[in-house]
Coordinates of C-alpha atoms in Angstrom, one line a residue:
M1388 CA 5.0 27.2 -46.9
H1389 CA 5.7 25.0 -43.2
K1390 CA 9.6 27.2 -41.7
N1391 CA 11.1 23.5 -40.7
C1392 CA 9.6 21.4 -43.7
H1393 CA 11.5 24.8 -45.6
D1394 CA 14.7 24.2 -43.9
D1395 CA 14.5 20.0 -44.7
L1396 CA 13.9 21.3 -48.7
I1397 CA 16.9 23.7 -48.2
A1398 CA 19.7 21.4 -46.0
Q1399 CA 18.1 17.5 -49.2
Q1400 CA 19.1 20.0 -51.6
K1401 CA 22.5 21.3 -51.1
A1402 CA 23.0 17.8 -49.9
F1403 CA 21.8 17.1 -53.7
R1404 CA 24.0 19.6 -54.9
E1405 CA 27.5 17.8 -52.4
R1406 CA 26.0 14.3 -54.3
R1407 CA 25.8 16.1 -57.8
S1408 CA 29.3 17.5 -56.9
R1409 CA 31.7 14.5 -55.7
L1410 CA 30.2 12.3 -58.8
Q1411 CA 31.1 14.9 -60.8
T1412 CA 35.0 15.1 -59.5
S1413 CA 34.7 12.0 -59.6
T1414 CA 33.6 11.1 -63.1
E1415 CA 36.7 13.5 -63.7
Q1416 CA 39.0 11.6 -61.9
K1417 CA 37.9 8.4 -63.4
Q1418 CA 39.0 10.1 -67.1
A1419 CA 42.1 11.7 -65.7
E1420 CA 43.2 8.3 -65.1
A1421 CA 41.5 6.8 -67.3
I1422 CA 44.3 9.9 -70.9
I1423 CA 47.1 9.7 -67.6
P1424 CA 47.3 5.7 -66.4
W1425 CA 49.5 6.3 -62.7
Q1426 CA 53.1 6.4 -62.9
L1427 CA 56.4 4.6 -61.4
P1428 CA 58.4 7.0 -58.2
D1429 CA 60.2 8.2 -58.4
I1430 CA 63.5 6.9 -57.7
T1431 CA 64.3 9.4 -55.0
E1432 CA 60.7 9.7 -54.0
I1433 CA 61.3 5.5 -53.0
I1434 CA 65.2 5.2 -51.7
N1435 CA 63.9 7.5 -49.4
K1436 CA 60.8 6.6 -47.7
P1437 CA 61.9 4.2 -44.7
A1438 CA 60.7 0.5 -44.1
K1439 CA 60.3 -2.2 -41.7
I1440 CA 61.0 -5.6 -43.8
I1441 CA 61.3 -8.7 -43.0
G1442 CA 64.5 -11.4 -42.5
R1443 CA 63.3 -13.7 -43.7
V1444 CA 61.1 -15.3 -46.7
P1445 CA 58.0 -17.1 -45.6
K1446 CA 58.1 -20.8 -46.5
N1447 CA 54.8 -20.9 -48.0
V1448 CA 56.5 -17.9 -50.1
R1449 CA 59.9 -18.6 -51.6
S1450 CA 58.6 -20.6 -54.4
S1451 CA 56.4 -17.8 -55.5
L1452 CA 58.9 -15.2 -54.7
A1453 CA 61.9 -15.9 -56.7
S1454 CA 59.4 -16.5 -59.4
L1455 CA 58.7 -12.7 -59.6
A1456 CA 61.9 -12.0 -58.5
A1457 CA 63.6 -13.3 -61.4
W1458 CA 61.1 -12.4 -63.7
V1459 CA 62.3 -8.6 -62.4
L1460 CA 65.7 -9.6 -62.6
K1461 CA 64.8 -10.8 -66.6
E1462 CA 63.1 -7.6 -66.7
V1463 CA 66.2 -5.5 -66.2
A1464 CA 68.7 -7.5 -68.1
S1465 CA 66.5 -7.3 -71.3
K1466 CA 65.4 -3.2 -71.0
N1467 CA 68.6 -2.4 -68.5
D1468 CA 66.1 0.6 -68.4
T1469 CA 64.8 3.7 -65.4
A1470 CA 61.3 0.7 -65.1
S1471 CA 63.0 -1.9 -65.1
W1472 CA 65.2 -0.9 -62.4
T1473 CA 62.5 0.9 -60.6
K1474 CA 60.5 -2.0 -60.2
W1475 CA 63.9 -4.3 -59.2
L1476 CA 63.6 -1.0 -56.6
L1477 CA 60.4 -1.6 -55.3
L1478 CA 60.7 -5.4 -54.9
T1479 CA 61.3 -6.1 -52.0
R1480 CA 59.4 -2.3 -50.3
L1481 CA 56.4 -3.6 -51.5
L1482 CA 56.1 -6.9 -51.0
L1483 CA 58.1 -7.9 -47.4
W1484 CA 57.5 -4.5 -45.3
D1485 CA 56.7 -6.1 -42.3
P1486 CA 53.3 -5.4 -40.7
G1487 CA 55.2 -5.4 -37.7
R1488 CA 53.6 -7.8 -35.2
G1489 CA 54.3 -10.5 -33.4
G1490 CA 53.6 -15.0 -33.3
R1491 CA 52.8 -17.9 -35.0
K1492 CA 49.7 -16.6 -36.3
H1493 CA 51.2 -12.7 -37.3
V1494 CA 54.0 -15.7 -39.8
N1495 CA 51.2 -17.5 -41.4
S1496 CA 48.9 -13.8 -41.5
V1497 CA 52.3 -12.3 -43.2
A1498 CA 52.7 -15.2 -45.4
K1499 CA 49.3 -14.7 -47.0
S1500 CA 49.8 -11.1 -47.0
I1501 CA 52.2 -11.5 -49.7
L1502 CA 51.2 -13.3 -51.4
N1503 CA 48.4 -11.3 -51.5
R1504 CA 50.7 -8.7 -52.6
I1505 CA 52.5 -11.5 -55.3
K1506 CA 49.0 -10.9 -56.8
L1507 CA 48.5 -7.4 -57.8
W1508 CA 51.9 -7.4 -58.9
K1509 CA 51.3 -10.3 -61.1
E1510 CA 48.3 -8.0 -61.8
D1511 CA 50.5 -5.2 -63.0
N1512 CA 49.0 -3.2 -59.6
I1513 CA 51.6 -1.6 -58.7
Q1514 CA 49.6 0.8 -57.6
K1515 CA 47.8 -0.7 -55.1
L1516 CA 50.9 -1.7 -53.8
W1517 CA 52.4 1.6 -53.3
F1518 CA 49.7 3.2 -51.7
D1519 CA 49.1 0.1 -48.8
F1520 CA 53.0 0.2 -48.8
S1521 CA 53.4 4.5 -47.9
E1522 CA 50.5 4.3 -45.5
H1523 CA 53.5 1.6 -43.2
S1524 CA 56.4 4.0 -44.7
T1525 CA 54.4 6.5 -42.9
E1526 CA 53.8 5.0 -39.4
I1527 CA 57.3 4.0 -39.3
I1528 CA 58.5 7.6 -39.2
K1529 CA 55.8 9.1 -37.3
A1530 CA 57.4 5.6 -34.4
N1531 CA 60.7 6.9 -35.1
E1532 CA 58.9 10.9 -34.2
L1533 CA 57.7 9.3 -30.3
K1534 CA 61.4 6.4 -30.2
R1535 CA 63.1 10.3 -29.9
T1536 CA 60.6 11.8 -27.3
K1537 CA 60.8 8.7 -25.2
P1538 CA 63.5 8.5 -22.5
P1539 CA 65.8 4.6 -22.4
S1540 CA 63.8 1.9 -21.0
Q1541 CA 65.1 -0.8 -20.1
A1542 CA 63.3 -2.7 -22.9
E1543 CA 66.0 -1.6 -24.5
A1544 CA 69.1 -2.4 -23.2
N1545 CA 67.4 -6.1 -23.3
A1546 CA 67.1 -5.2 -26.7
T1547 CA 71.0 -5.3 -27.0
H1548 CA 70.9 -9.2 -25.5
A1549 CA 67.9 -10.4 -27.7
K1550 CA 69.6 -9.3 -30.7
A1551 CA 73.3 -11.2 -30.0
I1552 CA 71.4 -13.9 -28.5
K1553 CA 69.9 -13.8 -32.2
L1554 CA 72.5 -13.6 -33.6
A1555 CA 74.9 -16.3 -32.8
A1556 CA 71.4 -18.1 -33.3
L1557 CA 72.0 -17.4 -36.8
G1558 CA 76.2 -18.3 -36.2
E1559 CA 76.9 -15.1 -36.1
L1560 CA 79.1 -14.6 -33.4
S1561 CA 81.6 -12.0 -34.4
K1562 CA 79.0 -9.8 -35.2
A1563 CA 76.9 -11.0 -31.7
F1564 CA 80.2 -10.6 -30.1
K1565 CA 80.0 -7.0 -31.5
A1566 CA 76.4 -6.5 -30.6
L1567 CA 76.8 -6.6 -26.6
S1568 CA 78.5 -2.7 -26.9
P1569 CA 76.1 -1.3 -28.9
S1570 CA 78.5 1.9 -30.7
Q1571 CA 76.7 5.8 -30.1
G1572 CA 74.4 6.1 -32.0
I1573 CA 74.1 9.8 -33.9
I1574 CA 72.2 12.6 -34.3
Y1575 CA 71.3 13.8 -39.1
D1576 CA 71.7 17.0 -38.2
N1577 CA 73.6 19.7 -40.3
N1578 CA 76.6 18.8 -38.6
T1579 CA 77.0 15.6 -38.7
I1580 CA 76.5 15.4 -42.7
Q1581 CA 78.3 18.3 -42.9
Q1582 CA 81.1 15.8 -41.8
L1583 CA 79.4 12.5 -43.8
Q1584 CA 80.0 15.2 -46.7
N1585 CA 83.8 16.1 -45.5
K1586 CA 84.6 12.4 -46.0
H1587 CA 83.9 12.2 -49.4
P1588 CA 85.7 15.1 -50.9
Y1589 CA 85.2 16.8 -54.3
E1590 CA 86.6 15.8 -57.9
P1591 CA 85.1 16.0 -61.3
P1592 CA 84.0 13.1 -63.0
P1593 CA 87.0 10.9 -64.6
S1594 CA 85.6 12.5 -68.4
E1595 CA 89.1 14.4 -69.4
I1596 CA 91.3 11.0 -68.2
L1597 CA 87.4 7.6 -69.6
Q1598 CA 88.2 10.6 -73.6
S1599 CA 92.3 10.1 -74.0
I1600 CA 92.0 6.0 -72.7
E1601 CA 88.9 6.3 -75.5
T1602 CA 91.9 8.5 -77.7
N1603 CA 94.6 5.7 -76.8
D1604 CA 91.7 2.5 -78.1
Q1605 CA 92.1 3.4 -81.2
T1606 CA 96.1 3.5 -81.9
L1607 CA 96.0 0.5 -79.9
R1608 CA 99.1 2.2 -77.2
L1609 CA 96.7 -0.2 -74.3
P1610 CA 96.1 -3.7 -74.2
S1611 CA 93.2 -5.3 -75.4
I1612 CA 89.7 -5.5 -73.5
P1613 CA 88.9 -9.5 -73.1
P1614 CA 85.9 -10.5 -73.6
H1615 CA 83.7 -11.7 -70.1
D1616 CA 82.4 -15.2 -68.5
D1617 CA 79.2 -15.3 -68.2
I1618 CA 78.7 -15.6 -64.3
T1619 CA 78.0 -19.0 -64.2
V1620 CA 74.9 -19.9 -61.2
E1621 CA 78.0 -22.2 -59.8
E1622 CA 79.4 -19.2 -58.4
L1623 CA 76.2 -17.1 -57.1
I1624 CA 75.8 -20.8 -55.3
A1625 CA 79.7 -20.2 -53.9
Y1626 CA 78.9 -16.8 -53.5
T1627 CA 75.4 -17.8 -51.4
K1628 CA 77.7 -20.0 -48.8
K1629 CA 80.2 -17.4 -48.4
L1630 CA 77.8 -14.5 -47.6
G1631 CA 76.9 -13.2 -44.4
R1632 CA 73.1 -14.1 -42.7
T1633 CA 72.6 -10.8 -41.5
S1634 CA 74.7 -8.8 -43.9
A1635 CA 72.6 -6.2 -45.3
G1636 CA 71.0 -4.6 -48.4
G1637 CA 71.9 -1.6 -50.4
V1638 CA 69.0 1.1 -51.3
D1639 CA 67.2 -1.4 -52.9
L1640 CA 67.1 -3.2 -49.5
F1641 CA 67.0 -7.5 -51.2
T1642 CA 69.1 -8.8 -48.1
A1643 CA 71.4 -11.5 -47.7
Q1644 CA 69.0 -13.6 -46.1
H1645 CA 66.4 -13.4 -49.1
L1646 CA 69.0 -14.5 -51.6
I1647 CA 70.1 -17.4 -49.9
D1648 CA 65.4 -18.6 -49.3
L1649 CA 65.0 -17.9 -52.3
V1650 CA 68.7 -19.9 -54.1
P1651 CA 67.3 -23.5 -53.6
F1652 CA 64.1 -22.6 -56.4
E1653 CA 66.4 -22.2 -59.3
F1654 CA 65.9 -25.0 -61.1
E1655 CA 61.7 -23.8 -61.2
S1656 CA 62.3 -19.9 -60.9
S1657 CA 65.9 -18.6 -62.5
T1658 CA 66.4 -16.6 -59.5
L1659 CA 70.2 -16.8 -59.9
S1660 CA 70.9 -17.1 -63.6
N1661 CA 68.1 -14.2 -64.4
W1662 CA 70.2 -12.5 -61.0
A1663 CA 74.2 -13.7 -63.4
K1664 CA 72.2 -11.7 -66.6
V1665 CA 72.0 -8.1 -64.5
L1666 CA 75.8 -8.8 -62.5
S1667 CA 76.9 -8.7 -66.5
L1668 CA 75.2 -5.6 -66.9
I1669 CA 77.4 -4.4 -64.2
V1670 CA 80.6 -6.4 -65.0
N1671 CA 80.8 -5.0 -68.3
G1672 CA 79.3 -1.5 -67.1
S1673 CA 76.8 -1.3 -69.1
V1674 CA 73.9 -0.9 -66.7
C1675 CA 72.0 2.2 -67.9
E1676 CA 73.0 5.5 -66.2
S1677 CA 69.7 6.4 -63.9
A1678 CA 69.8 3.7 -62.5
A1679 CA 73.3 4.6 -61.6
P1680 CA 71.9 5.9 -57.8
I1681 CA 70.7 1.9 -57.4
A1682 CA 72.9 0.0 -58.6
F1683 CA 76.6 1.7 -58.0
G1684 CA 74.4 4.4 -54.9
A1685 CA 74.0 3.2 -51.4
R1686 CA 72.7 3.8 -47.1
L1687 CA 74.4 5.4 -45.4
I1688 CA 74.7 5.5 -41.3
G1689 CA 77.0 7.0 -38.9
I1690 CA 79.0 5.2 -35.9
A1691 CA 80.5 8.1 -33.7
K1692 CA 84.1 7.8 -33.3
P1693 CA 85.1 8.7 -29.2
D1694 CA 85.2 11.8 -30.0
G1695 CA 82.2 13.0 -31.3
S1696 CA 82.5 13.1 -34.9
P1697 CA 80.5 10.6 -37.1
R1698 CA 82.4 7.7 -38.8
P1699 CA 80.9 7.2 -42.3
I1700 CA 79.2 3.0 -43.4
A1701 CA 77.8 2.6 -46.5
I1702 CA 76.0 -0.2 -47.7
G1703 CA 75.7 -1.5 -51.0
S1704 CA 73.4 -3.3 -52.9
L1705 CA 74.0 -6.5 -52.8
L1706 CA 73.4 -7.4 -56.8
R1707 CA 77.0 -5.2 -57.3
R1708 CA 78.6 -6.7 -53.5
S1709 CA 78.5 -9.9 -55.4
A1710 CA 79.9 -9.0 -59.2
G1711 CA 82.2 -7.3 -56.4
A1712 CA 82.6 -10.8 -55.5
I1713 CA 83.0 -12.6 -58.6
L1714 CA 85.6 -10.6 -59.9
M1715 CA 87.3 -10.6 -57.2
K1716 CA 88.0 -14.3 -57.8
R1717 CA 88.2 -14.3 -60.9
H1718 CA 91.4 -11.8 -61.0
S1719 CA 93.3 -12.6 -57.7
N1720 CA 96.3 -13.8 -58.7
H1721 CA 96.1 -11.0 -61.0
I1722 CA 95.8 -8.2 -58.7
K1723 CA 98.2 -9.7 -56.4
H1724 CA 100.9 -10.0 -58.7
I1725 CA 99.9 -6.5 -59.9
V1726 CA 99.9 -4.6 -56.2
G1727 CA 103.2 -6.1 -55.2
P1728 CA 103.9 -8.3 -52.8
N1729 CA 104.8 -5.3 -49.8
Q1730 CA 100.8 -5.0 -49.9
F1731 CA 99.9 -8.0 -47.3
G1732 CA 96.6 -6.9 -46.9
I1733 CA 95.8 -8.8 -50.4
N1734 CA 95.7 -12.7 -51.2
V1735 CA 97.8 -13.4 -48.7
S1736 CA 97.8 -16.0 -46.4
A1737 CA 98.3 -14.9 -42.7
G1738 CA 99.5 -11.3 -43.6
I1739 CA 98.3 -10.0 -40.6
E1740 CA 100.6 -12.1 -39.1
L1741 CA 103.8 -11.2 -41.2
F1742 CA 102.9 -8.0 -42.3
V1743 CA 103.2 -7.5 -38.1
H1744 CA 106.3 -9.7 -37.6
G1745 CA 107.9 -8.1 -40.8
F1746 CA 108.2 -4.7 -38.9
K1747 CA 109.3 -5.9 -35.3
A1748 CA 112.4 -7.9 -37.0
I1749 CA 113.4 -4.7 -38.9
L1750 CA 112.6 -2.2 -35.6
Q1751 CA 115.3 -4.7 -34.2
Y1752 CA 117.6 -4.1 -37.2
V1753 CA 117.6 0.1 -37.5
K1754 CA 117.8 0.6 -33.5
P1755 CA 121.2 0.5 -33.4
F1756 CA 121.7 2.7 -36.3
D1757 CA 122.3 6.3 -34.7
D1758 CA 121.1 7.9 -37.7
A1759 CA 118.8 5.2 -38.5
V1760 CA 114.8 5.5 -39.4
A1761 CA 111.0 3.8 -39.5
V1762 CA 107.6 5.1 -40.2
K1763 CA 103.7 5.0 -39.9
V1764 CA 102.4 6.1 -41.8
D1765 CA 99.1 6.7 -41.5
F1766 CA 96.4 7.7 -44.5
K1767 CA 93.6 10.5 -43.6
N1768 CA 90.4 9.3 -45.1
A1769 CA 92.6 6.8 -47.3
F1770 CA 89.8 4.9 -48.8
N1771 CA 86.8 8.2 -49.2
A1772 CA 90.2 10.3 -50.7
C1773 CA 91.9 8.3 -53.4
K1774 CA 92.0 9.9 -56.9
R1775 CA 88.5 7.8 -59.4
S1776 CA 91.1 9.5 -61.9
K1777 CA 93.9 8.0 -60.9
L1778 CA 92.1 4.4 -59.7
I1779 CA 90.7 4.7 -64.0
E1780 CA 93.8 5.6 -65.8
L1781 CA 95.3 2.0 -63.6
V1782 CA 93.0 -0.1 -64.1
R1783 CA 92.6 0.8 -68.4
K1784 CA 96.4 -0.5 -68.1
Q1785 CA 97.7 -3.0 -66.0
I1786 CA 93.9 -5.4 -65.3
P1787 CA 91.9 -4.0 -68.2
A1788 CA 89.6 -7.5 -67.7
L1789 CA 88.8 -4.9 -64.5
F1790 CA 88.2 -1.7 -66.5
G1791 CA 84.0 -2.5 -67.3
Y1792 CA 83.0 -3.0 -63.6
V1793 CA 85.1 -0.5 -62.6
K1794 CA 83.9 2.7 -65.2
G1795 CA 80.5 1.5 -64.3
C1796 CA 81.5 2.3 -61.2
Y1797 CA 83.9 5.7 -60.3
S1798 CA 83.1 7.6 -64.1
S1799 CA 79.8 9.8 -62.2
H1800 CA 78.6 10.5 -58.8
V1801 CA 76.2 8.5 -56.7
P1802 CA 73.7 9.9 -54.4
I1803 CA 74.8 7.8 -50.6
F1804 CA 71.3 7.9 -49.1
L1805 CA 70.7 8.7 -45.2
P1806 CA 68.4 7.5 -42.8
N1807 CA 66.8 10.7 -42.1
Q1808 CA 65.3 11.3 -46.0
S1809 CA 68.7 13.2 -47.3
S1810 CA 71.9 12.7 -49.1
I1811 CA 75.3 13.2 -50.3
Q1812 CA 77.0 12.9 -52.7
S1813 CA 79.7 10.1 -53.2
C1814 CA 82.8 12.0 -55.9
S1815 CA 85.6 10.5 -54.3
G1816 CA 87.4 6.4 -53.7
V1817 CA 86.5 3.7 -53.8
H1818 CA 82.9 1.8 -52.6
Q1819 CA 82.6 1.3 -48.9
G1820 CA 81.0 -2.9 -48.5
D1821 CA 82.6 -3.6 -52.1
P1822 CA 84.4 -6.7 -52.1
L1823 CA 86.8 -5.0 -55.0
S1824 CA 87.1 -1.8 -53.0
G1825 CA 90.3 -2.6 -51.0
A1826 CA 92.1 -4.3 -54.4
L1827 CA 91.3 -1.6 -56.3
F1828 CA 93.1 1.5 -53.5
A1829 CA 95.8 -1.4 -53.3
I1830 CA 96.6 -0.5 -57.2
I1831 CA 96.7 3.0 -56.8
L1832 CA 99.0 2.2 -52.9
A1833 CA 101.3 0.5 -55.2
D1834 CA 101.7 3.4 -57.7
T1835 CA 102.6 5.7 -54.9
L1836 CA 104.8 4.3 -53.6
K1837 CA 106.3 2.3 -57.2
T1838 CA 106.2 6.2 -58.1
A1839 CA 107.7 7.8 -54.3
L1840 CA 110.7 4.7 -53.9
A1841 CA 112.3 5.1 -56.9
G1842 CA 115.5 5.5 -57.2
L1843 CA 115.8 4.6 -53.3
E1844 CA 117.1 1.3 -52.7
N1845 CA 117.6 1.1 -49.5
I1846 CA 114.4 1.2 -48.4
Y1847 CA 111.8 -0.8 -46.3
H1848 CA 108.8 -0.6 -46.9
A1849 CA 105.3 -2.9 -46.7
A1850 CA 101.1 -2.0 -46.2
Y1851 CA 98.5 -4.0 -44.7
H1852 CA 95.7 -1.7 -46.7
D1853 CA 96.2 1.2 -45.9
D1854 CA 99.0 0.9 -43.4
L1855 CA 102.6 1.6 -44.1
T1856 CA 105.3 1.7 -42.9
L1857 CA 108.8 3.1 -44.1
A1858 CA 113.1 1.9 -42.5
S1859 CA 116.0 2.7 -43.8
T1860 CA 119.2 3.4 -42.0
S1861 CA 119.6 7.1 -43.7
S1862 CA 117.1 8.8 -42.4
A1863 CA 118.0 11.0 -45.1
S1864 CA 116.2 8.1 -47.4
I1865 CA 113.2 8.7 -45.2
I1866 CA 112.2 12.1 -46.1
L1867 CA 112.8 11.9 -49.6
A1868 CA 110.2 9.2 -49.7
M1869 CA 108.2 10.6 -47.4
T1870 CA 108.3 14.2 -49.4
S1871 CA 107.8 12.6 -52.9
L1872 CA 104.3 10.9 -51.3
E1873 CA 103.6 14.1 -50.2
A1874 CA 103.6 15.2 -53.4
L1875 CA 101.7 13.0 -54.8
K1876 CA 99.1 14.0 -53.9
Q1877 CA 97.3 15.8 -56.3
S1878 CA 98.1 12.8 -59.0
H1879 CA 96.2 9.8 -56.9
G1880 CA 94.2 11.1 -53.5
I1881 CA 97.1 9.5 -51.3
E1882 CA 97.5 12.3 -48.7
I1883 CA 100.0 11.4 -45.9
N1884 CA 98.4 12.8 -41.8
Y1885 CA 101.0 13.7 -39.6
S1886 CA 99.3 14.4 -36.9
K1887 CA 98.8 10.7 -36.7
T1888 CA 102.4 9.8 -37.7
E1889 CA 104.9 8.1 -36.1
W1890 CA 108.0 8.8 -36.9
I1891 CA 110.8 6.0 -35.1
S1892 CA 113.8 6.8 -34.3
N1893 CA 117.2 7.3 -31.8
L1894 CA 117.3 10.6 -30.6
S1895 CA 119.6 11.3 -33.6
A1896 CA 117.8 11.7 -35.6
P1897 CA 115.2 13.5 -34.9
P1898 CA 112.4 14.8 -37.7
P1899 CA 112.5 17.5 -39.7
N1900 CA 110.1 20.3 -39.0
Q1901 CA 108.8 20.6 -42.4
F1902 CA 106.0 17.0 -41.5
V1903 CA 104.5 19.7 -38.7
G1904 CA 102.2 17.0 -36.0
I1905 CA 104.6 14.8 -36.8
T1906 CA 105.1 12.6 -33.2
H1907 CA 108.6 11.5 -32.8
N1908 CA 108.5 7.6 -30.9
T1909 CA 112.7 7.4 -29.7
T1910 CA 111.9 4.7 -27.8
F1911 CA 111.0 1.9 -30.4
D1912 CA 107.4 0.7 -28.0
T1913 CA 104.8 1.5 -30.8
T1914 CA 101.0 -0.7 -32.0
L1915 CA 100.7 -1.5 -35.3
V1916 CA 97.6 -2.4 -36.9
S1917 CA 96.5 -2.6 -33.1
I1918 CA 99.1 -5.2 -32.1
P1919 CA 102.0 -4.4 -29.7
V1920 CA 105.0 -3.5 -30.3
G1921 CA 108.2 -3.1 -28.9
R1922 CA 109.6 -4.0 -24.9
T1923 CA 108.2 -6.6 -22.4
A1924 CA 107.4 -3.7 -20.8
H1925 CA 105.2 -1.9 -23.3
I1926 CA 103.9 -5.3 -24.5
K1927 CA 102.7 -6.0 -21.3
D1928 CA 101.0 -1.9 -20.2
E1929 CA 98.9 -2.6 -23.8
M1930 CA 97.8 -6.4 -23.0
D1931 CA 97.1 -5.3 -19.4
I1932 CA 94.5 -2.2 -21.1
R1933 CA 93.1 -4.8 -23.3
Q1934 CA 92.4 -7.5 -21.3
K1935 CA 90.4 -4.6 -18.5
E1936 CA 88.3 -4.2 -21.6
W1937 CA 87.7 -7.6 -21.8
D1938 CA 86.6 -8.1 -18.6
S1939 CA 84.0 -5.8 -19.3
Q1940 CA 83.7 -7.7 -22.9
F1941 CA 83.1 -10.4 -20.9
D1942 CA 80.6 -9.2 -17.6
R1943 CA 78.6 -8.5 -20.7
I1944 CA 78.3 -12.5 -21.9
I1945 CA 77.8 -13.1 -18.4
A1946 CA 74.4 -10.7 -17.8
L1947 CA 73.1 -12.6 -21.3
R1948 CA 71.4 -15.2 -19.1
H1949 CA 71.2 -17.4 -21.6
A1950 CA 73.9 -20.4 -21.9
Q1951 CA 74.1 -21.5 -25.6
T1952 CA 74.2 -18.4 -26.1
M1953 CA 77.5 -17.9 -23.4
L1954 CA 78.9 -21.2 -23.9
L1955 CA 78.9 -20.2 -28.1
L1956 CA 79.5 -16.1 -27.0
L1957 CA 83.3 -17.6 -25.6
R1958 CA 84.4 -20.4 -28.0
N1959 CA 84.5 -17.8 -30.3
S1960 CA 86.8 -15.0 -28.3
L1961 CA 88.8 -18.3 -26.5
Q1962 CA 88.7 -19.9 -30.5
L1963 CA 88.5 -23.4 -28.5
A1964 CA 86.8 -25.7 -30.2
K1965 CA 85.0 -27.5 -27.1

């Protein structure tokens, strides 16, 4: 045989063997898939995949999406298992990820893409949707890595203006104003992650107090838990009307705007009706344990403080937030009764003004007394450090209607997910962004003050959320009150931050040495909730500083070069009607 013919024969035989091998492999894969069907991804894997989600649902897609969302929510409400909750977690990601192009043609193509994705979902081809989304997620990771290596450009500076203009057009004027001075971002390295974890200190799960409560229930020592009225569609519609259109979504990425877009299709889809059924699971504390990261977990971002340390901002699920808001509205009067008349941050009209003017009046009253003291108390990491075991105990005793919700939210540790695909555990404190979190903290603070101030009748105290003021004509009473507060740190989790606490008194009544780091203010000039209090000269100096800040901000408004937005922001900042 000729050499060339021999080489051709060898090549053909090799190609035939490779083709046969590929066919055999493909057959084996199909047989394996037939034996082991594709499984839904793990909850953590889904959450950790970055995504760019479209802000608004295209108009010609809303009806179809509303029907599918209602279908998924109905499955969550009826089955309440890992698979149903995982599908809800996947819904927004798989259907509403943005291809990333612009223009009118892009809007139409996105609508067609979403309709095709909805069709695939209804055909139970979630596997194909997941693979497509995974490719999109990979592209985002590559783009983010490239962005980190590029220096800041003028285009990025212009993006700040574009964001402010967009927010103003949506009616979010306060957010538009803040967008002109964006907070500095942070790098999520090991040091930053550790600082964020330190903001969420460890507390063992409150299993002992829950077991004790169950025992007491059997002996009828606690008030009975009243049945909850079903959450109504009307309550949800009222809630959506108060939602900010730019309010972000939690780990499920389902935003306020997405919900608002689907509300008009309630009659044909029953989206809100099924949403309400899922809320019943949350309100009653019946969410399956494996779904806790979805219902009660959160996305966590850090914003740099002036000293460079991260300020944690957590964004929880809209499902939980809507449940909390409705419960807060239903039980606001009862909560107000529990926290008492000295808490001006909960269900008090013009509460911040009353809080400040009350402190101004008490300063003027105590100043002539040589032994008088007023204290402006600062707490360390107050909302994140208060004890969940104490919270559960107090809620069960004082407002049992909220026990199911609080038990579901705080009976176990839940993960909080960072943008760099890592997570930390939320073990203590109340959840950020929960409409009930301020009220729940106020319940703990009220019990702390009730215990610490018992028997001290000549003490003035008032609070605005976690800002606390104390005053008395007797320094001994203040020392006893502060010492009692400190003693409750272990049981209630509320710890005084002496480095930011002010002891306001005459020279004849200095703070004792035991309060290490506390500031002694003998001028009676101070600032309370960012409002200057004291002599006219002090107030003028503080307002001059703010005026310089406002001048800088107004310059940023003028630099927008967008007349309508400039006018809207100026009107809003000056509180002008016309």
